[in-house]
Coordinates of C-alpha atoms in Angstrom, one line a residue:
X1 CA 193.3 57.3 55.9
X2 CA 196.2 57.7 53.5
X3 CA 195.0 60.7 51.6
X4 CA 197.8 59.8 48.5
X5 CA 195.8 56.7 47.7
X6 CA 192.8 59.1 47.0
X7 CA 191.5 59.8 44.0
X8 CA 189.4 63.3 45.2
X9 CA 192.9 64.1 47.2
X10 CA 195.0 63.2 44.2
X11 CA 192.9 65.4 41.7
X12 CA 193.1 68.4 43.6
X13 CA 196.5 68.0 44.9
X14 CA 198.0 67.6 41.4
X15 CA 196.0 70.3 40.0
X16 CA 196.7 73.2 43.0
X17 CA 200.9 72.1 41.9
X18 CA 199.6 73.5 38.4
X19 CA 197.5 75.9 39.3
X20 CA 200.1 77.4 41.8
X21 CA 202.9 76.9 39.4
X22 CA 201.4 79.0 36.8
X23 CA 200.2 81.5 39.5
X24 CA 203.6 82.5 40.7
X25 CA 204.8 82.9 37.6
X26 CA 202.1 85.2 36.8
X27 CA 202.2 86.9 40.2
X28 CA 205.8 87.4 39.2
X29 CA 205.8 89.0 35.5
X30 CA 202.4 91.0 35.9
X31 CA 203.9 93.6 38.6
X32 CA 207.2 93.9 35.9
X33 CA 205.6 94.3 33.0
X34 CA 203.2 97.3 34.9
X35 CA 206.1 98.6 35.6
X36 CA 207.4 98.4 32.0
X37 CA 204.4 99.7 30.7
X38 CA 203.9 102.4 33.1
X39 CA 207.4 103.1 35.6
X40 CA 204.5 103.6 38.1
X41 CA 204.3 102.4 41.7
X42 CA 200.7 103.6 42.2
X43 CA 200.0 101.6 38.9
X44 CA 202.0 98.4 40.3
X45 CA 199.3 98.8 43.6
X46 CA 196.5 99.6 41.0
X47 CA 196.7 96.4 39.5
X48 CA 197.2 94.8 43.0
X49 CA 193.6 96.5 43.5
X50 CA 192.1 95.0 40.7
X51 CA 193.3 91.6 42.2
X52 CA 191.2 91.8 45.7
X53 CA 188.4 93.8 44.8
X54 CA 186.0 91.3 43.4
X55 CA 186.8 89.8 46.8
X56 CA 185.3 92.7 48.5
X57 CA 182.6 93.7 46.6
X58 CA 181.6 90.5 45.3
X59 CA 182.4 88.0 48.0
X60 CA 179.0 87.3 49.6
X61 CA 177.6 87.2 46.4
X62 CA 179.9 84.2 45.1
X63 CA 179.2 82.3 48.3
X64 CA 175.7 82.6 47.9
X65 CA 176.3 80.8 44.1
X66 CA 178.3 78.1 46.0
X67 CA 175.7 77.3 48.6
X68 CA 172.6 77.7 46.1
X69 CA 174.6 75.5 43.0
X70 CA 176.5 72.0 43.0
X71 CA 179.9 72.5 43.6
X72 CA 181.0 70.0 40.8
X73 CA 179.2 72.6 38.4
X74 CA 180.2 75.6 39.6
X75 CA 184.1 73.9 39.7
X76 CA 183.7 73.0 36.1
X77 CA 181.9 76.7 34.6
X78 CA 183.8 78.7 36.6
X79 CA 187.5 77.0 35.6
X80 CA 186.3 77.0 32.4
X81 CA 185.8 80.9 32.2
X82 CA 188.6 81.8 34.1
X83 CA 190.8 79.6 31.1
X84 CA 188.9 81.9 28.7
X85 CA 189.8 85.1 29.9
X86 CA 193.4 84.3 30.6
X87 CA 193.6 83.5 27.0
X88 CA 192.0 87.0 26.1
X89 CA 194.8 88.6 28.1
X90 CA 197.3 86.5 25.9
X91 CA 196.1 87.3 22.8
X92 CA 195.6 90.9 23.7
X93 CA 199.4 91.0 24.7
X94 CA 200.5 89.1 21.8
X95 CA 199.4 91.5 19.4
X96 CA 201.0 94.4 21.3
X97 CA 197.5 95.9 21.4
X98 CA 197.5 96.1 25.4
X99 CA 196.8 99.1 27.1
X100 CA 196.7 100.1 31.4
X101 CA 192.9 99.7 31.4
X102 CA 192.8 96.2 29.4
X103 CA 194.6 94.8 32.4
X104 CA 192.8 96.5 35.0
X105 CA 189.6 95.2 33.8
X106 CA 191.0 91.5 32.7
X107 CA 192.8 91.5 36.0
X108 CA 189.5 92.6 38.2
X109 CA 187.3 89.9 36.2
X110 CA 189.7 87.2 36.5
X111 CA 190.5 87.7 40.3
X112 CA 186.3 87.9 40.6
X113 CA 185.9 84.2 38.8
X114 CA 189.1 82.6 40.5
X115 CA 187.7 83.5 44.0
X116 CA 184.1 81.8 43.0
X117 CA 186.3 78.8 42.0
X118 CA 188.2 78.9 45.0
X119 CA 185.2 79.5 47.4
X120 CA 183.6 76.1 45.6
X121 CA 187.0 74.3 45.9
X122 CA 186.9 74.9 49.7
X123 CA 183.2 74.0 50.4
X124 CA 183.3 70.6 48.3
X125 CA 186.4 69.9 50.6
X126 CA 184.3 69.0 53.8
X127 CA 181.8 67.0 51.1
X128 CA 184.8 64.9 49.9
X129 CA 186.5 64.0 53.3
X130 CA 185.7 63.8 56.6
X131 CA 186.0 67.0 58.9
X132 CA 188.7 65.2 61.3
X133 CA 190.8 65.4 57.8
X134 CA 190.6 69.2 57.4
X135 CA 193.6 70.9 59.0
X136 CA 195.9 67.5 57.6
X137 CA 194.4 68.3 54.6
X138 CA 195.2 72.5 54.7
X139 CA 198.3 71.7 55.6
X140 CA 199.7 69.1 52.7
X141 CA 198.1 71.4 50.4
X142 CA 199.9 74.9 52.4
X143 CA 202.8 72.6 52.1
X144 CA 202.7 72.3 48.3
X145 CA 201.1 75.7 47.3
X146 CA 204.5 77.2 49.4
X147 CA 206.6 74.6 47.8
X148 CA 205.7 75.4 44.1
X149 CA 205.1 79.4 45.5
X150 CA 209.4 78.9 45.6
X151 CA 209.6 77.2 42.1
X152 CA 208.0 79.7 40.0
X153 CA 209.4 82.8 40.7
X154 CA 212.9 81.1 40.6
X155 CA 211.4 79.3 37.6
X156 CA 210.0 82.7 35.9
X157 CA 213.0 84.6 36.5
X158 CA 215.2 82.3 34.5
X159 CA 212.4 82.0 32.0
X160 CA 212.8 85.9 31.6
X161 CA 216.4 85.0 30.2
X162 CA 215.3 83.1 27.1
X163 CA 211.7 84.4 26.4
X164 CA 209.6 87.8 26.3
X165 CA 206.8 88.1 29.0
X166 CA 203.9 87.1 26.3
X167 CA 204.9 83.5 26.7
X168 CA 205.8 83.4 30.8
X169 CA 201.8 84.2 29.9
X170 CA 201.2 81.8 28.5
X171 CA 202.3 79.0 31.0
X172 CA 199.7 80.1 33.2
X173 CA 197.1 79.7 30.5
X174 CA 198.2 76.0 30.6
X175 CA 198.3 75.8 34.2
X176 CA 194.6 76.9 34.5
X177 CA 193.6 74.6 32.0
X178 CA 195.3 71.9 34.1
X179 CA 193.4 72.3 37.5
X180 CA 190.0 72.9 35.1
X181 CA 190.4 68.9 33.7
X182 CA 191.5 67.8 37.0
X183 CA 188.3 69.3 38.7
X184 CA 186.1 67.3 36.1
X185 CA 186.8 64.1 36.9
X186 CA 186.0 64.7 41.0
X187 CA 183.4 62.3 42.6
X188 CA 179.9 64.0 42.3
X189 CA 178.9 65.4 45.3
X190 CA 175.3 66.3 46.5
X191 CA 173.9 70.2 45.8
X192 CA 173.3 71.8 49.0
X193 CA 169.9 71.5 50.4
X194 CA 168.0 74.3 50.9
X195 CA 165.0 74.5 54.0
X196 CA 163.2 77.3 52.4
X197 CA 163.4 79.4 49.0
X198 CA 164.6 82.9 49.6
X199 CA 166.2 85.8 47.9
X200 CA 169.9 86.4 47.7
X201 CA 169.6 89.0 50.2
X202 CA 168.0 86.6 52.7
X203 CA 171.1 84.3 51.4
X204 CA 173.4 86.8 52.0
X205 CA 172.2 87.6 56.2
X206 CA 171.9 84.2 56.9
X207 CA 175.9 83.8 55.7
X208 CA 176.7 86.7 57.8
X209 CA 174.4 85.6 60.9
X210 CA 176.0 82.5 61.0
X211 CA 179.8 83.7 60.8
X212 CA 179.0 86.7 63.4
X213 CA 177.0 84.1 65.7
X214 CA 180.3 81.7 65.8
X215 CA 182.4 83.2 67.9
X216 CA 185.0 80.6 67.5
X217 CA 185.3 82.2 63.8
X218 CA 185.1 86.0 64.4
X219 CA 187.4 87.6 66.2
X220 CA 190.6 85.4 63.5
X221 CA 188.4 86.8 61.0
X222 CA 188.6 90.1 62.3
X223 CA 192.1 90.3 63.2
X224 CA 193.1 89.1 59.7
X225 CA 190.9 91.9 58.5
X226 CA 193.2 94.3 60.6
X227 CA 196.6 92.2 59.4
X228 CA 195.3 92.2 56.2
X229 CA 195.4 95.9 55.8
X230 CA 198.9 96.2 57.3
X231 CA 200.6 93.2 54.6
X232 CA 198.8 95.5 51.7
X233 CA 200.5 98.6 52.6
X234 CA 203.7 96.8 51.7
X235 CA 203.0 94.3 48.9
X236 CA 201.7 97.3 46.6
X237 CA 205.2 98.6 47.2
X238 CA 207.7 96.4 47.3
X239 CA 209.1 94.9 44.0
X240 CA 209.2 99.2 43.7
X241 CA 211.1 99.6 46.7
X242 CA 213.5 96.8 45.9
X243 CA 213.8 97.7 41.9
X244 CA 213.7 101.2 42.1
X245 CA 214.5 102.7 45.6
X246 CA 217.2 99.7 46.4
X247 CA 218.6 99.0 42.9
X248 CA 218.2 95.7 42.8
X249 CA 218.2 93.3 39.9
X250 CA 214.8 91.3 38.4
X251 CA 216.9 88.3 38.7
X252 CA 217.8 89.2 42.7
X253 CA 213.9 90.2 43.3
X254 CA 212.9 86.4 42.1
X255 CA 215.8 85.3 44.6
X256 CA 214.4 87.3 47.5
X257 CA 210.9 85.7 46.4
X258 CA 212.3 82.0 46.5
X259 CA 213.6 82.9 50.0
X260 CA 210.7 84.1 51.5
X261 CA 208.4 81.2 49.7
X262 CA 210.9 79.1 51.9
X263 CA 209.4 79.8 55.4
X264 CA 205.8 78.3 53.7
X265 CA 207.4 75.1 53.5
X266 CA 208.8 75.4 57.6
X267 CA 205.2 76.2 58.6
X268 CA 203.4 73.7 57.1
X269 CA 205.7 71.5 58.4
X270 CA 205.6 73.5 61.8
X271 CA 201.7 73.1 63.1
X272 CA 201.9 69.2 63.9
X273 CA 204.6 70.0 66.5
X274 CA 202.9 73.0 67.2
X275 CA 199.7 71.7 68.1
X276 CA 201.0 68.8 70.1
X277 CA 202.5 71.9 72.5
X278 CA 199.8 74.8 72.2
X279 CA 195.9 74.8 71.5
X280 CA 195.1 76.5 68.2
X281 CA 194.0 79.6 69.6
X282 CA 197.0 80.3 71.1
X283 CA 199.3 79.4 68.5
X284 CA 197.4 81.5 66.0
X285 CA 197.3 84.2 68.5
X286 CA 201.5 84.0 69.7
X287 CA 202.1 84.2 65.6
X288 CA 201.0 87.5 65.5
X289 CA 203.2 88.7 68.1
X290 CA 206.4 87.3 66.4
X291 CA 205.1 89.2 62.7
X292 CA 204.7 92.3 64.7
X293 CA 208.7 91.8 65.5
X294 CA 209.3 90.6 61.8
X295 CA 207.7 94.0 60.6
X296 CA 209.8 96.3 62.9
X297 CA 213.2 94.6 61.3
X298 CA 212.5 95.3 58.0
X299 CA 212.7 98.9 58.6
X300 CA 216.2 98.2 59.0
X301 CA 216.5 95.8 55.7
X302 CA 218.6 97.4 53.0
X303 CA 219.6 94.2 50.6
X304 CA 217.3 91.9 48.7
X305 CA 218.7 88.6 51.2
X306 CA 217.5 90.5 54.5
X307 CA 214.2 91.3 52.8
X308 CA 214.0 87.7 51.5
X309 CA 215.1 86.3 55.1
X310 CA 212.5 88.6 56.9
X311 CA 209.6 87.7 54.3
X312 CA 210.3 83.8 54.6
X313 CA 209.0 84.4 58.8
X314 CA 206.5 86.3 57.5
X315 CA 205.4 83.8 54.8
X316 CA 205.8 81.1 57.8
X317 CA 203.6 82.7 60.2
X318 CA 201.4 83.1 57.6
X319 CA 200.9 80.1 56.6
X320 CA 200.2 78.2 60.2
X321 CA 197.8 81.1 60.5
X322 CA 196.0 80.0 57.3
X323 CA 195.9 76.3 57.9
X324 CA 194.8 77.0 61.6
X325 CA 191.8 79.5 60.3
X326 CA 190.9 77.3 57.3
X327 CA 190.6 74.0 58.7
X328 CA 188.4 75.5 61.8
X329 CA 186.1 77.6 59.2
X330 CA 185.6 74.5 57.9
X331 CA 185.2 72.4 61.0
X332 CA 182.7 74.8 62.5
X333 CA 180.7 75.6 60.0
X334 CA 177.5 73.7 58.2
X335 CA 178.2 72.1 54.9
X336 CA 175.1 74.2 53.4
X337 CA 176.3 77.7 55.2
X338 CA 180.1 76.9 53.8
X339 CA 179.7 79.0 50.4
X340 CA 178.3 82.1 52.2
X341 CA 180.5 81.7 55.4
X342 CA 184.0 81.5 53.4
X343 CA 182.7 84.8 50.9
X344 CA 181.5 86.8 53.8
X345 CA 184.3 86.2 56.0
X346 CA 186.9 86.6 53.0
X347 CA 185.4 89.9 52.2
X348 CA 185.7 91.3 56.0
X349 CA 189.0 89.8 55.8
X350 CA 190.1 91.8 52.5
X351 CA 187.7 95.2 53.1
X352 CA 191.0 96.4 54.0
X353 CA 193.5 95.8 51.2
X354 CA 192.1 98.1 48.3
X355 CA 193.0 101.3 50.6
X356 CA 195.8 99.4 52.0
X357 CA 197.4 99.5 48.7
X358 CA 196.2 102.1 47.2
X359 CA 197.7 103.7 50.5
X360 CA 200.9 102.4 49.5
X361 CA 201.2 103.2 46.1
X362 CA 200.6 107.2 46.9
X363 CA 203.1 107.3 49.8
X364 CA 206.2 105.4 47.7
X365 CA 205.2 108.1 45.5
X366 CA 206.1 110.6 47.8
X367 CA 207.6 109.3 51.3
X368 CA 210.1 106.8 52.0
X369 CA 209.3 103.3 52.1
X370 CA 210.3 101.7 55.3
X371 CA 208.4 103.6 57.8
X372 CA 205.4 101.5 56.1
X373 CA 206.8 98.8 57.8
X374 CA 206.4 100.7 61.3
X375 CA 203.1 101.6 60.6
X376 CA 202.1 98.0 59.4
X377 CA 204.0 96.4 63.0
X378 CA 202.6 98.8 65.2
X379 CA 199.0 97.3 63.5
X380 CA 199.8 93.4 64.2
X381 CA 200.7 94.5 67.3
X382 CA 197.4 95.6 68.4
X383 CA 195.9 92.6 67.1
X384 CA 198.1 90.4 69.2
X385 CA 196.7 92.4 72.4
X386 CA 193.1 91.6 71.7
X387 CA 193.3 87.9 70.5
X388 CA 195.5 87.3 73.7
X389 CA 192.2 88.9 76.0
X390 CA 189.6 86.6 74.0
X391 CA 188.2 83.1 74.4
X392 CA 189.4 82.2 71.2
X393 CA 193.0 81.6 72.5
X394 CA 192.1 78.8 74.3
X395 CA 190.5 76.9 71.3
X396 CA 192.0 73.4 70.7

């Protein structure tokens, strides 16, 4: 099947380059203009907080709307709302009336309505293709979200030249606006049938019965959880580190960013060889052990270009780990347990980052940076031990 003569492939694909686009650019400005507002590392992590907790706390809950709602709907409402508040946040900036706590709740209620839109983007997937499509699928998509993950910080950074942040904002109003139409015109797709009426506790156990009772799922989920929580105790941290414990320039930070978004593009390119070699399982598993290394060097990384080379492996492995875990969560699981699967096993996954950076933010205050990066390594580490002693290393 040639997925570019697809309208369902097309819609999506077009809207995740806008989407991702605008993202990066946002991801960019929002940590430098905390720390314009504030000169704060442990308000830079803060904010990073306010960005995964709806995924903890909320997660199930969101996959229980997936599974219980059409996915068409929930694409449209939830796109729609997320354009809404994203304008509030403009507006708010734009008449210099913003204060710490506006973006701390803005930021916690947007991250809460784009993970119900991404959780509904991922379970229409498997209703729209066939399941022999999905890891082709996760990686042309990886490919472009890396891609476009290289463009915008480049992009924002020499935005930053010629405009103030309130209209880098702006752009990612647009860009939200532009994946909303594009999920409106998706072919309709049937609402999940339900056996039985029960409550969304009942919802909720039979998510996470399903995800503990497939092995094939739980231990990646797990040891993401784990990695998870070593990658937070750095990302809270490090445009601080490389601004104000390196000295670098906003210009050179957006630099070090397009490096690293590089080693997204060599991984998505890098499973189909991969997987003509290795099984899954193992090549999920052996990635680990080569971040574990990645980690230990940046102890060592003093300039913006060694940080950027050492985050484009890390942004590599990370992105055959994604397509690999993805595309089996979807392979593996039934179409009407998707929703609940995806927002249980995404809050496991994330339980971690809150402390993680939170973690962070109070030792940058305090302690030097880079034996984080020891602490994180010796973490992946472990993880590589267990995976390599489970069945799952074997999976194909």
């Amino acid at each position: 099947m040639n997925l570019y003569r697809n309208k369902n492939f097309l819609l999506l694909y077009f809207g995740t380059i806008a989407s991702t686009l605008g993202y990066q650019i946002y991801n960019f400005i929002l940590p430098l203009f905390i720390y314009d507002l504030t000169k704060s590392a442990l308000a830079m992590s803060t904010m990073r907080i306010m960005d995964f907790l709806p995924n903890v706390l909320l997660g199930m809950l969101a996959g229980v709307l997936v599974d219980r709602m059409n996915r068409n709907v929930m694409l449209k409402y939830s796109g729609l709302l997320k354009v809404l508040l994203s304008t509030i946040l403009v507006v708010v900036i734009l008449l210099d009336a913003v204060e710490l706590w506006h973006m701390y709740i803005l930021g916690f209620l947007m991250a809460t309505v784009s993970y119900t839109f991404s959780n509904a983007q991922h379970a229409i997937i498997p209703q729209l293709f066939d399941k022999s499509l999905m890891t082709e699928i996760q990686a042309k998509f990886s490919f472009v979200n890396t891609l476009f993950s290289i463009i915008g910080p480049s992009f924002a950074g020499m935005l930053l030249v010629f405009f103030a942040y309130d209209y880098l904002f702006i752009v990612y109003v647009a860009s939200l606006f532009f994946i909303w139409i594009s999920v409106l015109f998706l072919d309709k797709t049937e609402t999940p049938i339900r056996e039985k009426e029960q409550s969304i506790v009942a919802d909720m156990k039979e998510g996470f019965v399903e995800l503990f009772g497939n092995k094939m799922l739980l231990y990646p989920t797990l040891s993401i959880l784990f990695v998870n929580l070593a990658t937070s105790l750095i990302i809270g941290v490090q445009v601080f580190y490389v601004i104000d414990v390196l000295g670098e320039t906003k210009e050179q930070l957006g630099l070090m960013y397009s490096i690293s978004a590089l080693g997204g593009l060599l991984g998505a390119k890098l499973i189909h060889p991969l997987r003509k070699k290795w099984t899954r399982g193992k090549i999920y598993t052996v990635m680990y052990l080569i971040d574990g290394v990645v980690l230990v060097l940046f102890f060592f990384a003093t300039t913006w270009w060694q940080l950027g080379l050492l985050l484009a492996c890390r942004t590599c492995i990370t992105i055959i780990v994604n397509i690999i875990y993805l595309a089996i969560r979807q392979e593996s699981t039934p179409n009407h347990l998707l929703g609940r699967v995806a927002g249980t096993s995404s809050m496991f996954m994330k339980l971690a980052l809150p402390a993680g950076l939170f973690i962070g933010g109070i030792w940058a205050e305090a302690l030097p940076i880079p034996y984080i990066f020891i602490i994180s390594a010796v973490i992946v580490f472990c993880m590589y031990i267990v995976l390599s002693k489970q069945r799952f290393y074997n999976v194909k």
